[in-house]
PDB file of N, CA and C in Angstrom:
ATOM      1  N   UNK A 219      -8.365 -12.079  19.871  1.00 59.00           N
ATOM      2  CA  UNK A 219      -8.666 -11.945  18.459  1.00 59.00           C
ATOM      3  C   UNK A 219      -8.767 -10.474  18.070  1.00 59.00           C
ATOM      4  N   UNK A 220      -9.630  -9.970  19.439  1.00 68.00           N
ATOM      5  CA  UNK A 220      -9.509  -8.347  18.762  1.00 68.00           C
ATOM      6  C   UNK A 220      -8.106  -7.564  18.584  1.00 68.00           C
ATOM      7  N   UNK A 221      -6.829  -7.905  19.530  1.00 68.00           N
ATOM      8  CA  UNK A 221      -5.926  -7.335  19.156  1.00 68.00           C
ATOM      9  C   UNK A 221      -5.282  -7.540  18.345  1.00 68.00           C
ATOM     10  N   UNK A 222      -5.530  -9.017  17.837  1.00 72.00           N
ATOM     11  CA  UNK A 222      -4.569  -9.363  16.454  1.00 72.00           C
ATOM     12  C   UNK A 222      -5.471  -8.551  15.675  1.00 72.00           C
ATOM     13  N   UNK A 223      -6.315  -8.465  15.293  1.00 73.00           N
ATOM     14  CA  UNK A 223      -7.167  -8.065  14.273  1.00 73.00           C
ATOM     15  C   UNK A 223      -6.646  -6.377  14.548  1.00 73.00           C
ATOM     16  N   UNK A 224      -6.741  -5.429  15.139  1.00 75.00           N
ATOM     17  CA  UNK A 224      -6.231  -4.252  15.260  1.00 75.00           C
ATOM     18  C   UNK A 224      -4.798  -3.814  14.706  1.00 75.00           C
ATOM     19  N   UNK A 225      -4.255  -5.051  15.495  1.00 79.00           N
ATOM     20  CA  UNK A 225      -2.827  -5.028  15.101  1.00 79.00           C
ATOM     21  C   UNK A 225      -2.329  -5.249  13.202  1.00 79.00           C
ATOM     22  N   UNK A 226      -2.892  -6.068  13.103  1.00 79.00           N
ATOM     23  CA  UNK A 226      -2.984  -6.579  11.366  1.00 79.00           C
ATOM     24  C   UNK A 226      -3.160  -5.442  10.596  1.00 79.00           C
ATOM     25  N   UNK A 227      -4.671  -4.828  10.992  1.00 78.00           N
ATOM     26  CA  UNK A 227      -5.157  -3.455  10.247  1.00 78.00           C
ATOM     27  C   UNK A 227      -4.257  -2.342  10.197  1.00 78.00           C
ATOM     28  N   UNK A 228      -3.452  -1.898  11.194  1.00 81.00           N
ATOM     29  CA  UNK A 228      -2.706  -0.660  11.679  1.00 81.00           C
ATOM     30  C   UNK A 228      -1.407  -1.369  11.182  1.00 81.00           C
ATOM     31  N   UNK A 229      -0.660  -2.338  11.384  1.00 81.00           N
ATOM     32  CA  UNK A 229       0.592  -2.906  10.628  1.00 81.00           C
ATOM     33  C   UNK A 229       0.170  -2.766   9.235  1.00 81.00           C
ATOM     34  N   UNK A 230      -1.083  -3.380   8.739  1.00 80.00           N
ATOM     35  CA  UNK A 230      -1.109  -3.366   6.986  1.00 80.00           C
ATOM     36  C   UNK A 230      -1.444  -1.981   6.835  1.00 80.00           C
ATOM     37  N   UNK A 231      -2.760  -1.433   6.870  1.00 85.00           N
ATOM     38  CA  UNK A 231      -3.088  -0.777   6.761  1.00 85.00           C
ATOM     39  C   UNK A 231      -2.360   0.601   6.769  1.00 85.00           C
ATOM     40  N   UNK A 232      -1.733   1.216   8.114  1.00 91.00           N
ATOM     41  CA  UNK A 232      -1.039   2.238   8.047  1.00 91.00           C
ATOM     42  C   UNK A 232       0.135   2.219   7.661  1.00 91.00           C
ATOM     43  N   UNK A 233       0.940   1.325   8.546  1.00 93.00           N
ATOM     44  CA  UNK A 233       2.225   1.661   8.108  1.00 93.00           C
ATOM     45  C   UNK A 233       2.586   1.132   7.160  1.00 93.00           C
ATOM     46  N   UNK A 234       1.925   0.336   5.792  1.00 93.00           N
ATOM     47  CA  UNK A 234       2.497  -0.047   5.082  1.00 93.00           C
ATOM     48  C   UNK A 234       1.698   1.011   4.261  1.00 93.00           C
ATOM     49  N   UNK A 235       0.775   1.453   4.317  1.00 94.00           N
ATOM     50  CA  UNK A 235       0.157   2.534   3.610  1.00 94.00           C
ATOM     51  C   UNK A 235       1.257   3.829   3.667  1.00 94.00           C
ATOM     52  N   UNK A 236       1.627   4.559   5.034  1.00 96.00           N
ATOM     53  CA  UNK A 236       2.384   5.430   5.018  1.00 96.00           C
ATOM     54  C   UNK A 236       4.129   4.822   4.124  1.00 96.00           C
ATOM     55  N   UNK A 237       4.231   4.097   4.556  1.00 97.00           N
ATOM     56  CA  UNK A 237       5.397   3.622   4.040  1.00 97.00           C
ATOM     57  C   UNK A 237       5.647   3.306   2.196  1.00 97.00           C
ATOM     58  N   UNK A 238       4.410   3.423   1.804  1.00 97.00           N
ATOM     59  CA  UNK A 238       4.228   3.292   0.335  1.00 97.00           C
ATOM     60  C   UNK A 238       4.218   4.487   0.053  1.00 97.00           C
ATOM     61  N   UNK A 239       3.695   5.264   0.488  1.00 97.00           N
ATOM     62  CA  UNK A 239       3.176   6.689   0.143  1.00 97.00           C
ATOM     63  C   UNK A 239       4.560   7.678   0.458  1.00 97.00           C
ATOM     64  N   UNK A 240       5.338   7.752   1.724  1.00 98.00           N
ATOM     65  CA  UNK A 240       6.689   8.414   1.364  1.00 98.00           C
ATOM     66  C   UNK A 240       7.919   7.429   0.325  1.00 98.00           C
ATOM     67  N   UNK A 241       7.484   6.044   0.395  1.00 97.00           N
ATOM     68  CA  UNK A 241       8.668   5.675  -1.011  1.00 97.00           C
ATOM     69  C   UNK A 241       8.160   6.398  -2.428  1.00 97.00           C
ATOM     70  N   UNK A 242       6.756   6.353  -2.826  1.00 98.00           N
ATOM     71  CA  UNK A 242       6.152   6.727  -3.965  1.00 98.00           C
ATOM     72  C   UNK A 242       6.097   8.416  -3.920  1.00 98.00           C
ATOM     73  N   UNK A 243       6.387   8.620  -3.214  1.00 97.00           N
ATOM     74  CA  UNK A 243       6.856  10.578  -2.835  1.00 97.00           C
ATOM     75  C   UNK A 243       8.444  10.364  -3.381  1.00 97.00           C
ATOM     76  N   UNK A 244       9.249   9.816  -2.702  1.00 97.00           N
ATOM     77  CA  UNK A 244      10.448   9.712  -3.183  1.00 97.00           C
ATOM     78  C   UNK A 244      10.713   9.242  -4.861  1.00 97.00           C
ATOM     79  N   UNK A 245       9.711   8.503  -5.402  1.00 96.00           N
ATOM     80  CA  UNK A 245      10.071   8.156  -6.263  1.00 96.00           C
ATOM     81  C   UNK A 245       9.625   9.057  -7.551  1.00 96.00           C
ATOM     82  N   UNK A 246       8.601   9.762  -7.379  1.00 97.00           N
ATOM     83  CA  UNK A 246       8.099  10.960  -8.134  1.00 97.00           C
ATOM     84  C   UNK A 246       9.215  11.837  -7.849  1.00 97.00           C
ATOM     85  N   UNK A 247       9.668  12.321  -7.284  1.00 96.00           N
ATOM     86  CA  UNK A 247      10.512  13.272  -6.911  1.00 96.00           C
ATOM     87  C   UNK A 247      12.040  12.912  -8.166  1.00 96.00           C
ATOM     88  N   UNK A 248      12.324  11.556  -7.597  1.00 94.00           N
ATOM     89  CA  UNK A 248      13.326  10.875  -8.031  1.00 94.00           C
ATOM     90  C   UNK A 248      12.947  10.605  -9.908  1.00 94.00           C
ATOM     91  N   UNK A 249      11.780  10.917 -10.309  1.00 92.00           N
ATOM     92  CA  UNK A 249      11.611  10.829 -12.057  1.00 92.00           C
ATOM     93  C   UNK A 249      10.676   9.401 -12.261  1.00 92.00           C
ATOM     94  N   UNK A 250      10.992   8.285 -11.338  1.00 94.00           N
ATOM     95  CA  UNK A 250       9.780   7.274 -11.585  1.00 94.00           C
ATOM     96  C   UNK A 250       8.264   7.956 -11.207  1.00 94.00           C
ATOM     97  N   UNK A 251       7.795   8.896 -12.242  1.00 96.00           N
ATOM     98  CA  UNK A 251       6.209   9.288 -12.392  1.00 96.00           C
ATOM     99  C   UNK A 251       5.383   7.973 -12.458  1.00 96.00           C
ATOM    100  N   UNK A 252       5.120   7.273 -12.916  1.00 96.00           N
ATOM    101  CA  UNK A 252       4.307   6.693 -13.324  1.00 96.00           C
ATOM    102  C   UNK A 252       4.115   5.468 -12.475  1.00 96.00           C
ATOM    103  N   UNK A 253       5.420   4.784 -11.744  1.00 97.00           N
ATOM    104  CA  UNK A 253       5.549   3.751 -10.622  1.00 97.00           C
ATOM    105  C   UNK A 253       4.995   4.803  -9.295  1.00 97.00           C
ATOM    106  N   UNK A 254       5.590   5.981  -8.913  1.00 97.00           N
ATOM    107  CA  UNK A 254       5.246   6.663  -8.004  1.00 97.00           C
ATOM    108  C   UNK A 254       3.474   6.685  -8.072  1.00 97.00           C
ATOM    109  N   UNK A 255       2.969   7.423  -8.821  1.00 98.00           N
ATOM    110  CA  UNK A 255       1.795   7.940  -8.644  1.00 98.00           C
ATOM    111  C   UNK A 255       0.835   6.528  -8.818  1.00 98.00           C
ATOM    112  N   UNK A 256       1.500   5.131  -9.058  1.00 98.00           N
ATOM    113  CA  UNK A 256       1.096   3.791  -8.871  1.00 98.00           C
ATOM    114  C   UNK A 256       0.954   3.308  -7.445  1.00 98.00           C
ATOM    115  N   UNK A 257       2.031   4.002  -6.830  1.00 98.00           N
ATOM    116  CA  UNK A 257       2.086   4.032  -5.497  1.00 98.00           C
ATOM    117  C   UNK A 257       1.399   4.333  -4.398  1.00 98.00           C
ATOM    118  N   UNK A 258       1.015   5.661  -4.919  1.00 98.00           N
ATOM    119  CA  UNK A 258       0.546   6.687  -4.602  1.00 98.00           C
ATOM    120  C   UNK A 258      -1.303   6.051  -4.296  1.00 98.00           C
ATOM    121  N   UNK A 259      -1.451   5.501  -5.349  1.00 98.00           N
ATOM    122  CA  UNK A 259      -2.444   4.966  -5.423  1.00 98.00           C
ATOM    123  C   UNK A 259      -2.864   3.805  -4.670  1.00 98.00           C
ATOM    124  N   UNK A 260      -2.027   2.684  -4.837  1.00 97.00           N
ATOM    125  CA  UNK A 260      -2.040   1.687  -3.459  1.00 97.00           C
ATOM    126  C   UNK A 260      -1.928   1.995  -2.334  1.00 97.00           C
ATOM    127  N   UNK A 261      -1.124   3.056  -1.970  1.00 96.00           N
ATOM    128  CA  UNK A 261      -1.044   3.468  -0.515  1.00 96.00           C
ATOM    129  C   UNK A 261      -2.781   4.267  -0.119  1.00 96.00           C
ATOM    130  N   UNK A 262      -3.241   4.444  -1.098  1.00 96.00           N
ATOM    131  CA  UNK A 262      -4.174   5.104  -0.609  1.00 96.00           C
ATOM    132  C   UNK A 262      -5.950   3.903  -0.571  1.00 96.00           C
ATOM    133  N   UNK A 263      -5.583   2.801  -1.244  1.00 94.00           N
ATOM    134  CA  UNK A 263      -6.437   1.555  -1.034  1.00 94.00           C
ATOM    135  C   UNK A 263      -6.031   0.879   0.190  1.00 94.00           C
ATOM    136  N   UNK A 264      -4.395   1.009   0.657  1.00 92.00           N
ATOM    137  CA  UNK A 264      -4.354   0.300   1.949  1.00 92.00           C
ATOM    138  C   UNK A 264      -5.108   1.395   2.817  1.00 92.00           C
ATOM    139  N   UNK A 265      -4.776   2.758   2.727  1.00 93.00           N
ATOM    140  CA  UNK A 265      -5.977   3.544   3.884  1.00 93.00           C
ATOM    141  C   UNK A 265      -7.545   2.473   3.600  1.00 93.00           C
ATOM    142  N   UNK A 266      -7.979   2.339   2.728  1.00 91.00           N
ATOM    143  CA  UNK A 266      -9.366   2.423   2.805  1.00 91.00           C
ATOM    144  C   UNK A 266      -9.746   0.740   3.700  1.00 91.00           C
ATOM    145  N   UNK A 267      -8.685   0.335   4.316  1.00 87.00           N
ATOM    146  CA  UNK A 267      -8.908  -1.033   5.254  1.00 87.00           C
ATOM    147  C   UNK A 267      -9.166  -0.337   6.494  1.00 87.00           C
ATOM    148  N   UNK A 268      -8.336   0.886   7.105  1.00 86.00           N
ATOM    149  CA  UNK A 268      -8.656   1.343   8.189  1.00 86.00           C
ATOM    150  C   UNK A 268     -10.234   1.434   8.904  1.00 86.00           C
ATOM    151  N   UNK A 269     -10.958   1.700   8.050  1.00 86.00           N
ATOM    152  CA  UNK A 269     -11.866   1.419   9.140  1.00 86.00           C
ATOM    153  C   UNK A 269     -12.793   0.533   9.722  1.00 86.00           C
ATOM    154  N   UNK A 270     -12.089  -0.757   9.037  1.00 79.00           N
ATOM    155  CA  UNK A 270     -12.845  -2.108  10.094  1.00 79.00           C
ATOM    156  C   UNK A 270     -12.266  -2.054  11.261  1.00 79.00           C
ATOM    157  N   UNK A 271     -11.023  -1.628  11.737  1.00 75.00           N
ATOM    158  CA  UNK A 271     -10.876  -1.409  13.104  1.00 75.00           C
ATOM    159  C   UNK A 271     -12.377  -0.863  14.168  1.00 75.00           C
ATOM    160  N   UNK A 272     -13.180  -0.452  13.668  1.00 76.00           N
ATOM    161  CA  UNK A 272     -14.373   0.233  14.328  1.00 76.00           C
ATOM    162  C   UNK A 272     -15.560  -0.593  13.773  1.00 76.00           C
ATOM    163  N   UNK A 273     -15.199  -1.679  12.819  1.00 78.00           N
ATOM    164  CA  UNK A 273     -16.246  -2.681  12.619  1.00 78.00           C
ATOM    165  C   UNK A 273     -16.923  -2.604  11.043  1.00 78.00           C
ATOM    166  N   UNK A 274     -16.535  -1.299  10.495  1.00 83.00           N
ATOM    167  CA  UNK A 274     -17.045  -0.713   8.852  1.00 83.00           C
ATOM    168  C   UNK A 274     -15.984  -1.885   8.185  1.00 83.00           C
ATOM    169  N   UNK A 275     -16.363  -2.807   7.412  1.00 82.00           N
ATOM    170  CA  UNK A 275     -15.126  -3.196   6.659  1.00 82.00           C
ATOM    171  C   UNK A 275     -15.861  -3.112   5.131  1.00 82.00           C
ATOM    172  N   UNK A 276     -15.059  -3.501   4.004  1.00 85.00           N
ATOM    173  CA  UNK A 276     -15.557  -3.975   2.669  1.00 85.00           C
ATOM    174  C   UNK A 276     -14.425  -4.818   2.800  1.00 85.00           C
ATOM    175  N   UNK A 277     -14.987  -5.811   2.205  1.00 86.00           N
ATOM    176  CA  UNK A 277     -14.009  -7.230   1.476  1.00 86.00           C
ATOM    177  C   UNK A 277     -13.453  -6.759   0.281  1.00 86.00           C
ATOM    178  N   UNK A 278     -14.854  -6.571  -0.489  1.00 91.00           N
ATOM    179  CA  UNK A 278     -13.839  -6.258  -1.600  1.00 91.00           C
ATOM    180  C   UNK A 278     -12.495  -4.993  -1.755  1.00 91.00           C
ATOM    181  N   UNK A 279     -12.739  -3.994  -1.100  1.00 89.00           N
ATOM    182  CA  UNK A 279     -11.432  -3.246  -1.109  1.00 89.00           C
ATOM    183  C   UNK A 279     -10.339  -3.976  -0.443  1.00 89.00           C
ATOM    184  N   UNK A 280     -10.621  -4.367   0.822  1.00 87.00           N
ATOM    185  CA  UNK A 280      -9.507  -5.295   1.411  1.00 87.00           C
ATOM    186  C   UNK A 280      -8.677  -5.862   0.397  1.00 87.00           C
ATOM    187  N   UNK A 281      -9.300  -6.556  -0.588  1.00 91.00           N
ATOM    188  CA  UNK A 281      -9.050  -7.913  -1.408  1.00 91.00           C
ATOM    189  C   UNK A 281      -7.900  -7.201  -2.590  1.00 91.00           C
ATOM    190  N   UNK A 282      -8.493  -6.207  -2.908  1.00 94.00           N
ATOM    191  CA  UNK A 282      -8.471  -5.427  -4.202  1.00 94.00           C
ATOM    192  C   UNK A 282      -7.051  -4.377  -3.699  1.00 94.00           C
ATOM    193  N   UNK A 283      -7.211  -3.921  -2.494  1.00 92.00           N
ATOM    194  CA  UNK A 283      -6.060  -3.186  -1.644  1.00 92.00           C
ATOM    195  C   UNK A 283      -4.990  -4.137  -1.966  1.00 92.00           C
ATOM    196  N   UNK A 284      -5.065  -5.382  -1.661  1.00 91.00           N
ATOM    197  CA  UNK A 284      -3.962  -6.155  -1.190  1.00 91.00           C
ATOM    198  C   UNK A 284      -2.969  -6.649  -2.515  1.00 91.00           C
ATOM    199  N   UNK A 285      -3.965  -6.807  -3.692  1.00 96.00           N
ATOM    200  CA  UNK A 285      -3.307  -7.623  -4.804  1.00 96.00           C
ATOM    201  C   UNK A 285      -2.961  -6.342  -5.844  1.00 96.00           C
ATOM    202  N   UNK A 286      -3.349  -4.833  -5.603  1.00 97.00           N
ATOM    203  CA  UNK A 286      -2.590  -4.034  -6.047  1.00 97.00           C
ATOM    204  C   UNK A 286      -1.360  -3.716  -5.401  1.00 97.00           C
ATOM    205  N   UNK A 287      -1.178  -3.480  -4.245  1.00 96.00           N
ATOM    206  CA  UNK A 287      -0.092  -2.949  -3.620  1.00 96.00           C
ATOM    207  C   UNK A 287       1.003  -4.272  -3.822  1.00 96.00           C
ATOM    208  N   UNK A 288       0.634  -5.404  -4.201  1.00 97.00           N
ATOM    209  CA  UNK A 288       1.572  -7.012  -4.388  1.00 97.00           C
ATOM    210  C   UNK A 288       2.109  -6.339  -5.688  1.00 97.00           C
ATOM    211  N   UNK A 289       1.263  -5.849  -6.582  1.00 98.00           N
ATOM    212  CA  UNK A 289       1.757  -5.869  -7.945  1.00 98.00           C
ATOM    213  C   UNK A 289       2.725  -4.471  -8.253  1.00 98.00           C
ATOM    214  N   UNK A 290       2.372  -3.507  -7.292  1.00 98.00           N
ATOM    215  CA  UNK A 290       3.083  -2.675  -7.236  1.00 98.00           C
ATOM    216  C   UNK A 290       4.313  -2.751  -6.479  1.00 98.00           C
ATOM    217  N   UNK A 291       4.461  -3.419  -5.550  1.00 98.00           N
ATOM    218  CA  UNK A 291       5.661  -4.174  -4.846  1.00 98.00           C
ATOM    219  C   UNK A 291       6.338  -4.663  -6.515  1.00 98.00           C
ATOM    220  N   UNK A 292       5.881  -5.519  -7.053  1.00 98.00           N
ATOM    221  CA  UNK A 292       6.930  -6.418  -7.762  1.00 98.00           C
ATOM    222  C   UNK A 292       6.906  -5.446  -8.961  1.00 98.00           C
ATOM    223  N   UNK A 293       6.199  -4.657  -9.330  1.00 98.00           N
ATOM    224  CA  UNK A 293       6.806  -3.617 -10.616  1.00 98.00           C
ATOM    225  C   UNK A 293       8.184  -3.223  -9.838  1.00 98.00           C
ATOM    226  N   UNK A 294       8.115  -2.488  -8.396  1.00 97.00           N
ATOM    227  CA  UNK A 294       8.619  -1.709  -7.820  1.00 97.00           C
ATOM    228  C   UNK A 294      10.662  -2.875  -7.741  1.00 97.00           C
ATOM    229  N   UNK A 295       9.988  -3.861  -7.061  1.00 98.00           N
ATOM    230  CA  UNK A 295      11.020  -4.824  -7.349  1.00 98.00           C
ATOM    231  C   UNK A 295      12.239  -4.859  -9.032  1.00 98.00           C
ATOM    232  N   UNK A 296      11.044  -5.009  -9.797  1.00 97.00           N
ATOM    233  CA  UNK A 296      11.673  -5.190 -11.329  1.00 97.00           C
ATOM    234  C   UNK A 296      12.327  -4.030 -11.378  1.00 97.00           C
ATOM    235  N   UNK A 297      11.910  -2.726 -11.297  1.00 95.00           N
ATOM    236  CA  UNK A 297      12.474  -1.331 -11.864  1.00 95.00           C
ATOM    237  C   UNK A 297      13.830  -1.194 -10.685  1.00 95.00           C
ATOM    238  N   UNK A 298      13.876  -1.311  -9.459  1.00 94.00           N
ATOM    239  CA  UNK A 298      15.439  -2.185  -8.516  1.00 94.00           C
ATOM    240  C   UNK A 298      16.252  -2.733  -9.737  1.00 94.00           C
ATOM    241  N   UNK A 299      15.507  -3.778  -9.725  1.00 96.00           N
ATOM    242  CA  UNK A 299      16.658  -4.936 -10.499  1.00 96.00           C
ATOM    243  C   UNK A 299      17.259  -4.627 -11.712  1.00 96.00           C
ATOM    244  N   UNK A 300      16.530  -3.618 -12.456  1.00 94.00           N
ATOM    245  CA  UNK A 300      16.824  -3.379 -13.762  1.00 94.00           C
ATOM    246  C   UNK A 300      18.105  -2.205 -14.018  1.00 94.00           C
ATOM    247  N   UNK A 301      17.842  -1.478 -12.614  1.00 90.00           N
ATOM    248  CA  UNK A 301      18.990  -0.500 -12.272  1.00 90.00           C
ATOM    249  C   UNK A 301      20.123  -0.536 -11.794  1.00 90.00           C
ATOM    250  N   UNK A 302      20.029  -1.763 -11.149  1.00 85.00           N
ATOM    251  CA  UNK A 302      21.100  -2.373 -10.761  1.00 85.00           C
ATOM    252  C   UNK A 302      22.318  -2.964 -11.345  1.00 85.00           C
TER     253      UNK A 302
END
């Protein structure tokens, strides 16, 4: 249980944190200001899961991490589709 649970945190947590945070770098760069620095922002609520790995958790950020970075996924989705 403890390694799934490690594993979950560091899969969600980081690399989808880092991975939000250089697309939302790219995308400021690229002129989407306002989706970027949206980004920017979820990537930085998925950091704040990191440290239940050591047993500190909040639910509510967890919770609150998860259903922003969803909504920023599907803005992120729409503004794709619309360019396309």
């Amino acid at each position: 249980a403890y390694a799934g649970g490690v594993g979950e945190i560091l899969g969600v947590g980081l690399f989808a944190g880092l991975w939000t945070l250089i697309l939302s770098s790219a995308l400021i760069g690229a002129g989407s200001r306002i989706l970027g620095w949206a980004g920017i922002f979820a990537a930085l609520l998925l950091f704040t899961t990191l440290p239940s790995v050591v047993g500190i958790e909040n639910p509510i950020l967890l919770t609150l991490s998860g259903i922003v970075w969803q909504i920023w996924t599907f803005a992120l989705a729409v503004q794709l589709w619309r360019r396309a």
